mmCIF file of C-alpha atoms in Angstrom:
data_model
loop_
_atom_site.group_PDB
_atom_site.id
_atom_site.type_symbol
_atom_site.label_atom_id
_atom_site.label_comp_id
_atom_site.label_asym_id
_atom_site.label_seq_id
_atom_site.Cartn_x
_atom_site.Cartn_y
_atom_site.Cartn_z
ATOM 1 C CA MET A 1 26.766 114.285 99.920
ATOM 2 C CA THR A 2 25.797 110.881 101.329
ATOM 3 C CA THR A 3 26.949 108.750 98.037
ATOM 4 C CA ASP A 4 30.417 110.506 98.186
ATOM 5 C CA VAL A 5 30.857 109.362 102.027
ATOM 6 C CA VAL A 6 29.774 105.768 101.069
ATOM 7 C CA ALA A 7 32.137 105.565 98.219
ATOM 8 C CA ASP A 8 35.257 107.336 100.393
ATOM 9 C CA ARG A 9 34.800 104.345 103.240
ATOM 10 C CA ARG A 10 34.998 101.998 100.047
ATOM 11 C CA ARG A 11 38.257 103.060 99.206
ATOM 12 C CA ARG A 12 39.418 103.517 102.801
ATOM 13 C CA PRO A 13 40.169 99.672 102.958
ATOM 14 C CA VAL A 14 41.785 99.697 99.499
ATOM 15 C CA VAL A 15 44.554 102.146 100.463
ATOM 16 C CA LYS A 16 45.467 100.813 103.916
ATOM 17 C CA VAL A 17 45.991 97.283 102.404
ATOM 18 C CA GLY A 18 47.951 98.790 99.733
ATOM 19 C CA SER A 19 49.769 100.711 102.106
ATOM 20 C CA ILE A 20 50.609 97.164 103.972
ATOM 21 C CA ALA A 21 51.551 95.549 100.934
ATOM 22 C CA GLY A 22 54.555 98.827 100.438
ATOM 23 C CA MET A 23 55.597 98.573 103.216
ATOM 24 C CA VAL A 24 55.878 94.883 103.640
ATOM 25 C CA VAL A 25 57.499 95.127 100.408
ATOM 26 C CA LEU A 26 60.341 97.475 101.815
ATOM 27 C CA ILE A 27 61.011 95.591 104.833
ATOM 28 C CA LEU A 28 61.627 92.532 102.596
ATOM 29 C CA ALA A 29 64.039 94.794 100.216
ATOM 30 C CA ALA A 30 66.310 96.586 103.042
ATOM 31 C CA ILE A 31 66.886 92.929 104.516
ATOM 32 C CA VAL A 32 67.815 91.988 101.178
ATOM 33 C CA ALA A 33 70.122 94.812 101.224
ATOM 34 C CA PHE A 34 71.949 94.999 104.788
ATOM 35 C CA GLY A 35 71.933 91.313 105.317
ATOM 36 C CA PRO A 36 74.877 90.539 103.362
ATOM 37 C CA LEU A 37 76.296 93.389 105.201
ATOM 38 C CA LEU A 38 75.084 92.565 108.209
ATOM 39 C CA TRP A 39 76.858 89.160 107.872
ATOM 40 C CA THR A 40 80.007 90.743 106.811
ATOM 41 C CA LEU A 41 80.193 92.584 110.285
ATOM 42 C CA SER A 42 78.653 90.002 112.473
ATOM 43 C CA THR A 43 81.665 87.026 111.026
ATOM 44 C CA SER A 44 84.158 89.858 111.665
ATOM 45 C CA LEU A 45 83.574 90.044 114.780
ATOM 46 C CA ARG A 46 83.646 86.117 114.906
ATOM 47 C CA SER A 47 87.130 83.651 115.785
ATOM 48 C CA PRO A 48 88.201 81.653 112.445
ATOM 49 C CA ALA A 49 86.859 79.295 113.738
ATOM 50 C CA GLY A 50 83.645 80.577 114.821
ATOM 51 C CA ALA A 51 83.202 81.731 110.707
ATOM 52 C CA PHE A 52 82.071 78.562 109.870
ATOM 53 C CA SER A 53 79.792 77.661 112.995
ATOM 54 C CA ASN A 54 76.978 75.027 111.316
ATOM 55 C CA PRO A 55 74.385 76.092 111.616
ATOM 56 C CA PRO A 56 74.818 79.579 110.940
ATOM 57 C CA GLN A 57 74.704 82.470 113.557
ATOM 58 C CA TRP A 58 73.915 86.075 113.151
ATOM 59 C CA ILE A 59 75.076 86.644 116.825
ATOM 60 C CA PRO A 60 79.025 85.754 117.494
ATOM 61 C CA THR A 61 79.120 83.396 120.507
ATOM 62 C CA ASP A 62 82.637 84.433 120.927
ATOM 63 C CA TRP A 63 83.088 87.915 119.987
ATOM 64 C CA ASP A 64 86.949 88.153 118.790
ATOM 65 C CA PHE A 65 87.819 92.080 117.862
ATOM 66 C CA GLY A 66 91.670 90.890 117.590
ATOM 67 C CA ASN A 67 90.178 90.373 113.621
ATOM 68 C CA TYR A 68 91.010 93.990 113.159
ATOM 69 C CA ALA A 69 94.414 94.585 115.072
ATOM 70 C CA ALA A 70 94.895 91.364 112.289
ATOM 71 C CA VAL A 71 94.426 93.669 109.452
ATOM 72 C CA PHE A 72 96.678 96.395 110.422
ATOM 73 C CA GLN A 73 99.283 93.417 111.127
ATOM 74 C CA GLN A 74 99.344 91.965 107.947
ATOM 75 C CA ILE A 75 99.223 94.612 105.475
ATOM 76 C CA PRO A 76 99.868 98.775 105.387
ATOM 77 C CA ILE A 77 96.312 99.333 105.793
ATOM 78 C CA GLY A 78 96.913 103.185 106.481
ATOM 79 C CA GLN A 79 99.095 104.119 103.320
ATOM 80 C CA PHE A 80 96.669 102.172 100.703
ATOM 81 C CA PHE A 81 93.403 104.384 102.835
ATOM 82 C CA LEU A 82 95.759 107.103 102.452
ATOM 83 C CA ASN A 83 96.327 106.231 98.489
ATOM 84 C CA SER A 84 92.542 106.261 98.115
ATOM 85 C CA VAL A 85 91.787 109.025 99.749
ATOM 86 C CA ILE A 86 94.494 111.158 97.602
ATOM 87 C CA VAL A 87 92.557 109.718 94.566
ATOM 88 C CA THR A 88 88.716 109.409 94.916
ATOM 89 C CA VAL A 89 89.168 112.818 96.428
ATOM 90 C CA LEU A 90 90.836 114.601 93.556
ATOM 91 C CA ILE A 91 88.960 112.326 91.108
ATOM 92 C CA VAL A 92 85.830 113.325 92.561
ATOM 93 C CA ALA A 93 86.965 117.484 92.705
ATOM 94 C CA GLY A 94 88.191 116.919 88.618
ATOM 95 C CA GLN A 95 84.820 115.548 87.582
ATOM 96 C CA THR A 96 82.695 117.815 89.954
ATOM 97 C CA ILE A 97 84.082 120.845 87.858
ATOM 98 C CA THR A 98 84.375 119.119 83.889
ATOM 99 C CA CYS A 99 81.376 117.821 83.992
ATOM 100 C CA THR A 100 78.866 120.921 85.543
ATOM 101 C CA LEU A 101 80.795 123.061 83.022
ATOM 102 C CA SER A 102 80.262 120.616 80.302
ATOM 103 C CA GLY A 103 76.232 120.004 80.781
ATOM 104 C CA TYR A 104 76.326 124.183 81.899
ATOM 105 C CA ALA A 105 77.507 124.671 78.249
ATOM 106 C CA PHE A 106 75.397 121.936 76.221
ATOM 107 C CA ALA A 107 72.244 123.012 78.170
ATOM 108 C CA MET A 108 72.535 126.701 77.578
ATOM 109 C CA VAL A 109 75.180 128.062 76.015
ATOM 110 C CA SER A 110 74.415 127.671 71.996
ATOM 111 C CA PHE A 111 77.991 126.306 69.756
ATOM 112 C CA PRO A 112 77.631 124.724 65.843
ATOM 113 C CA GLY A 113 77.149 120.966 66.220
ATOM 114 C CA LYS A 114 76.476 120.842 69.711
ATOM 115 C CA ASN A 115 73.790 118.134 69.547
ATOM 116 C CA ALA A 116 76.370 116.158 68.041
ATOM 117 C CA ILE A 117 79.322 116.583 70.163
ATOM 118 C CA PHE A 118 76.815 115.436 73.080
ATOM 119 C CA ALA A 119 75.241 112.402 70.757
ATOM 120 C CA VAL A 120 79.152 111.505 70.665
ATOM 121 C CA PHE A 121 79.878 112.046 74.423
ATOM 122 C CA LEU A 122 76.216 109.991 75.057
ATOM 123 C CA ALA A 123 77.949 107.198 72.843
ATOM 124 C CA THR A 124 80.399 106.408 74.958
ATOM 125 C CA MET A 125 78.397 105.899 77.636
ATOM 126 C CA MET A 126 77.688 102.233 76.084
ATOM 127 C CA VAL A 127 81.221 101.404 75.077
ATOM 128 C CA PRO A 128 82.451 99.241 78.431
ATOM 129 C CA LEU A 129 86.028 99.836 80.256
ATOM 130 C CA GLN A 130 87.315 96.579 79.573
ATOM 131 C CA THR A 131 87.363 97.607 75.956
ATOM 132 C CA ILE A 132 89.232 100.659 76.065
ATOM 133 C CA ILE A 133 91.387 99.591 79.267
ATOM 134 C CA ILE A 134 94.189 98.740 76.633
ATOM 135 C CA PRO A 135 94.703 102.083 74.595
ATOM 136 C CA VAL A 136 93.954 104.197 78.016
ATOM 137 C CA PHE A 137 97.363 101.832 79.518
ATOM 138 C CA ILE A 138 99.521 102.879 76.519
ATOM 139 C CA ILE A 139 98.395 106.695 76.839
ATOM 140 C CA VAL A 140 99.120 106.762 80.542
ATOM 141 C CA ARG A 141 102.534 104.848 79.831
ATOM 142 C CA MET A 142 103.342 107.665 77.057
ATOM 143 C CA LEU A 143 102.557 110.277 79.487
ATOM 144 C CA GLY A 144 105.053 108.548 82.329
ATOM 145 C CA LEU A 145 102.207 108.037 84.499
ATOM 146 C CA SER A 146 102.935 104.424 84.779
ATOM 147 C CA ASP A 147 102.682 103.083 87.903
ATOM 148 C CA SER A 148 101.403 105.946 90.062
ATOM 149 C CA LEU A 149 98.305 107.685 90.868
ATOM 150 C CA GLY A 150 98.327 110.180 88.697
ATOM 151 C CA ALA A 151 97.454 106.568 86.358
ATOM 152 C CA LEU A 152 93.882 106.439 88.325
ATOM 153 C CA ILE A 153 93.649 110.274 88.212
ATOM 154 C CA ILE A 154 93.604 111.647 84.958
ATOM 155 C CA PRO A 155 91.969 109.717 83.172
ATOM 156 C CA ALA A 156 89.261 110.116 84.666
ATOM 157 C CA LEU A 157 88.439 113.851 85.473
ATOM 158 C CA GLY A 158 85.761 113.322 82.690
ATOM 159 C CA SER A 159 82.964 112.166 82.457
ATOM 160 C CA ALA A 160 79.674 111.103 80.292
ATOM 161 C CA PHE A 161 77.579 110.387 82.408
ATOM 162 C CA GLY A 162 78.168 113.175 85.010
ATOM 163 C CA THR A 163 77.954 115.899 81.988
ATOM 164 C CA PHE A 164 74.153 113.722 81.511
ATOM 165 C CA LEU A 165 73.352 114.500 84.581
ATOM 166 C CA MET A 166 74.265 117.700 84.952
ATOM 167 C CA ARG A 167 72.803 118.961 81.218
ATOM 168 C CA GLN A 168 69.750 117.574 82.437
ATOM 169 C CA TYR A 169 69.497 119.228 85.582
ATOM 170 C CA PHE A 170 70.477 122.207 83.767
ATOM 171 C CA MET A 171 68.406 122.167 81.403
ATOM 172 C CA GLN A 172 65.420 122.627 83.670
ATOM 173 C CA MET A 173 66.372 126.199 84.757
ATOM 174 C CA PRO A 174 64.749 129.366 83.234
ATOM 175 C CA ARG A 175 66.659 130.460 80.808
ATOM 176 C CA GLU A 176 65.485 134.029 82.030
ATOM 177 C CA LEU A 177 67.617 134.992 84.572
ATOM 178 C CA GLY A 178 70.436 133.662 82.196
ATOM 179 C CA GLU A 179 69.612 136.762 80.219
ATOM 180 C CA ALA A 180 68.551 139.442 82.630
ATOM 181 C CA GLY A 181 72.581 138.490 83.816
ATOM 182 C CA ARG A 182 73.780 138.501 80.279
ATOM 183 C CA ILE A 183 71.995 141.954 79.682
ATOM 184 C CA ASP A 184 73.267 143.198 83.360
ATOM 185 C CA GLY A 185 76.799 142.878 81.300
ATOM 186 C CA ALA A 186 77.681 139.625 83.150
ATOM 187 C CA THR A 187 79.728 136.996 81.124
ATOM 188 C CA HIS A 188 78.759 132.858 80.493
ATOM 189 C CA PHE A 189 81.039 132.335 82.894
ATOM 190 C CA GLY A 190 79.506 135.123 85.447
ATOM 191 C CA VAL A 191 76.439 133.461 84.945
ATOM 192 C CA PHE A 192 76.934 130.059 85.876
ATOM 193 C CA ARG A 193 79.130 130.762 88.410
ATOM 194 C CA HIS A 194 76.623 133.316 90.546
ATOM 195 C CA ILE A 195 73.528 131.661 89.184
ATOM 196 C CA TYR A 196 73.313 128.712 88.170
ATOM 197 C CA ALA A 197 75.988 126.987 90.210
ATOM 198 C CA ARG A 198 73.920 127.958 93.255
ATOM 199 C CA MET A 199 70.579 126.313 92.286
ATOM 200 C CA ALA A 200 72.413 123.059 90.920
ATOM 201 C CA THR A 201 73.921 122.332 94.056
ATOM 202 C CA PRO A 202 71.781 119.130 95.110
ATOM 203 C CA ALA A 203 72.957 117.263 91.150
ATOM 204 C CA ILE A 204 76.178 118.928 91.846
ATOM 205 C CA ALA A 205 76.441 116.972 95.829
ATOM 206 C CA THR A 206 74.660 113.594 93.667
ATOM 207 C CA LEU A 207 77.279 113.674 91.500
ATOM 208 C CA ALA A 208 79.923 113.745 94.516
ATOM 209 C CA ILE A 209 78.799 111.260 96.032
ATOM 210 C CA LEU A 210 78.091 109.013 93.452
ATOM 211 C CA ASN A 211 81.356 109.851 92.044
ATOM 212 C CA PHE A 212 83.005 108.773 95.682
ATOM 213 C CA SER A 213 81.202 105.675 96.312
ATOM 214 C CA GLY A 214 82.151 104.407 93.071
ATOM 215 C CA PHE A 215 86.182 105.421 92.540
ATOM 216 C CA TRP A 216 86.313 104.925 96.543
ATOM 217 C CA ALA A 217 85.428 101.276 95.304
ATOM 218 C CA GLU A 218 87.021 100.809 92.323
ATOM 219 C CA PHE A 219 89.768 97.743 91.464
ATOM 220 C CA TYR A 220 89.629 97.004 88.503
ATOM 221 C CA ARG A 221 91.499 99.770 87.139
ATOM 222 C CA PRO A 222 94.088 100.195 89.979
ATOM 223 C CA LEU A 223 94.949 96.112 89.061
ATOM 224 C CA ILE A 224 95.785 97.455 85.891
ATOM 225 C CA PHE A 225 97.581 100.016 86.524
ATOM 226 C CA LEU A 226 99.546 99.770 90.018
ATOM 227 C CA ASN A 227 102.722 97.172 89.997
ATOM 228 C CA ALA A 228 104.328 99.003 92.898
ATOM 229 C CA GLN A 229 101.877 97.905 96.561
ATOM 230 C CA ASP A 230 102.563 101.560 97.723
ATOM 231 C CA HIS A 231 101.291 103.192 95.150
ATOM 232 C CA PHE A 232 97.858 100.292 96.015
ATOM 233 C CA THR A 233 94.625 101.949 96.508
ATOM 234 C CA LEU A 234 92.759 100.346 99.770
ATOM 235 C CA PRO A 235 90.583 97.860 97.587
ATOM 236 C CA LEU A 236 93.322 96.147 95.843
ATOM 237 C CA GLY A 237 95.899 95.999 98.806
ATOM 238 C CA LEU A 238 93.044 93.920 99.985
ATOM 239 C CA VAL A 239 93.991 91.587 97.857
ATOM 240 C CA GLY A 240 96.817 90.705 100.195
ATOM 241 C CA LEU A 241 94.462 89.228 102.727
ATOM 242 C CA GLN A 242 93.581 86.492 100.698
ATOM 243 C CA GLY A 243 96.121 84.206 101.935
ATOM 244 C CA ASN A 244 93.984 84.316 105.129
ATOM 245 C CA LEU A 245 91.655 82.335 102.889
ATOM 246 C CA GLY A 246 93.615 79.156 103.294
ATOM 247 C CA THR A 247 94.026 78.827 106.668
ATOM 248 C CA GLY A 248 90.544 79.470 107.479
ATOM 249 C CA SER A 249 90.821 83.093 109.199
ATOM 250 C CA ILE A 250 87.811 84.452 106.729
ATOM 251 C CA SER A 251 86.746 86.576 109.875
ATOM 252 C CA VAL A 252 90.330 88.917 108.971
ATOM 253 C CA VAL A 253 89.408 89.590 105.328
ATOM 254 C CA LEU A 254 85.993 90.175 106.422
ATOM 255 C CA ALA A 255 87.326 92.594 109.020
ATOM 256 C CA GLY A 256 89.293 94.481 105.904
ATOM 257 C CA VAL A 257 86.320 94.969 104.058
ATOM 258 C CA ILE A 258 84.202 96.542 107.110
ATOM 259 C CA LEU A 259 87.131 98.746 107.311
ATOM 260 C CA ALA A 260 86.940 99.522 104.074
ATOM 261 C CA MET A 261 83.609 100.376 103.699
ATOM 262 C CA ILE A 262 83.417 103.086 106.561
ATOM 263 C CA PRO A 263 84.064 106.067 104.586
ATOM 264 C CA SER A 264 81.513 104.692 102.349
ATOM 265 C CA VAL A 265 78.963 103.655 104.763
ATOM 266 C CA LEU A 266 79.833 107.390 107.001
ATOM 267 C CA LEU A 267 78.992 109.753 103.885
ATOM 268 C CA PHE A 268 75.478 107.754 102.958
ATOM 269 C CA VAL A 269 74.286 109.069 106.614
ATOM 270 C CA PHE A 270 75.708 112.188 106.548
ATOM 271 C CA ALA A 271 74.863 112.934 102.853
ATOM 272 C CA GLN A 272 71.976 110.953 102.177
ATOM 273 C CA ARG A 273 69.591 114.162 102.187
ATOM 274 C CA TYR A 274 71.897 115.650 99.806
ATOM 275 C CA PHE A 275 71.816 112.926 97.572
ATOM 276 C CA ILE A 276 67.816 112.616 98.056
ATOM 277 C CA GLU A 277 67.273 116.265 97.209
ATOM 278 C CA GLY A 278 69.381 115.874 94.128
ATOM 279 C CA VAL A 279 67.873 112.877 92.641
ATOM 280 C CA THR A 280 64.407 114.147 93.300
ATOM 281 C CA ALA A 281 65.475 117.923 92.442
ATOM 282 C CA GLY A 282 64.017 118.402 89.434
ATOM 283 C CA SER A 283 60.980 116.158 89.253
ATOM 284 C CA PHE A 284 58.385 118.881 89.091
ATOM 285 C CA ARG A 285 58.381 121.466 87.160
#
């Protein structure tokens, strides 16, 4: 008994030092992650001259909220915001439905060639978007969707990553529940809807959050597919502020960046619990 107590006392300082070291690492990582965001917010509240102060200052000495008003005056940010909402919401809804259904099918339904088809799905994740953007552009033009929000929405309604994520989650669920439902006369879709879809809520929420964050900030596809300013999404529309860089008004540009980041930040604040549950769910069987 005495030996166990002595050994326990010897372990305590090591555990304490390890906890402190871990805390220090997390604090440094938080500083690295949030430093640019805080600097962007600080600079957006400065006057154009104060944006280039030397030495740099984290807290503005000459607060200037007029930079945000200048954003609304120089570009139709309200229209850009509405376009981004339409595109992002429809893509998130579409991918959530298609990826959840396909993930369930690959995990729970037996059909010929299932593994081969899924392998092809995974292989598409290794193909960069830049290599297929021209074929996608041609298909979009053939469908009559050129220079429209549909050109961004329809090609993004499916996702190999989303299918993989949902399949892995469904595979950890007990098959006995589905078999019991089938014995009671339920179809595959009935089992999915009433049993597995409800159990997969954390994973579905995680997929939706990841899709929202990714497509809200998407720039490359809108740059290729859109021409008319009325169809621009928010990231592409902010390019209209680049003229301020030539005049030194970088504060106006960063004010537009902050406005574009607000939805993503709010989503993280209010939905982080569901995201964490989705990431950690299924870690322990």
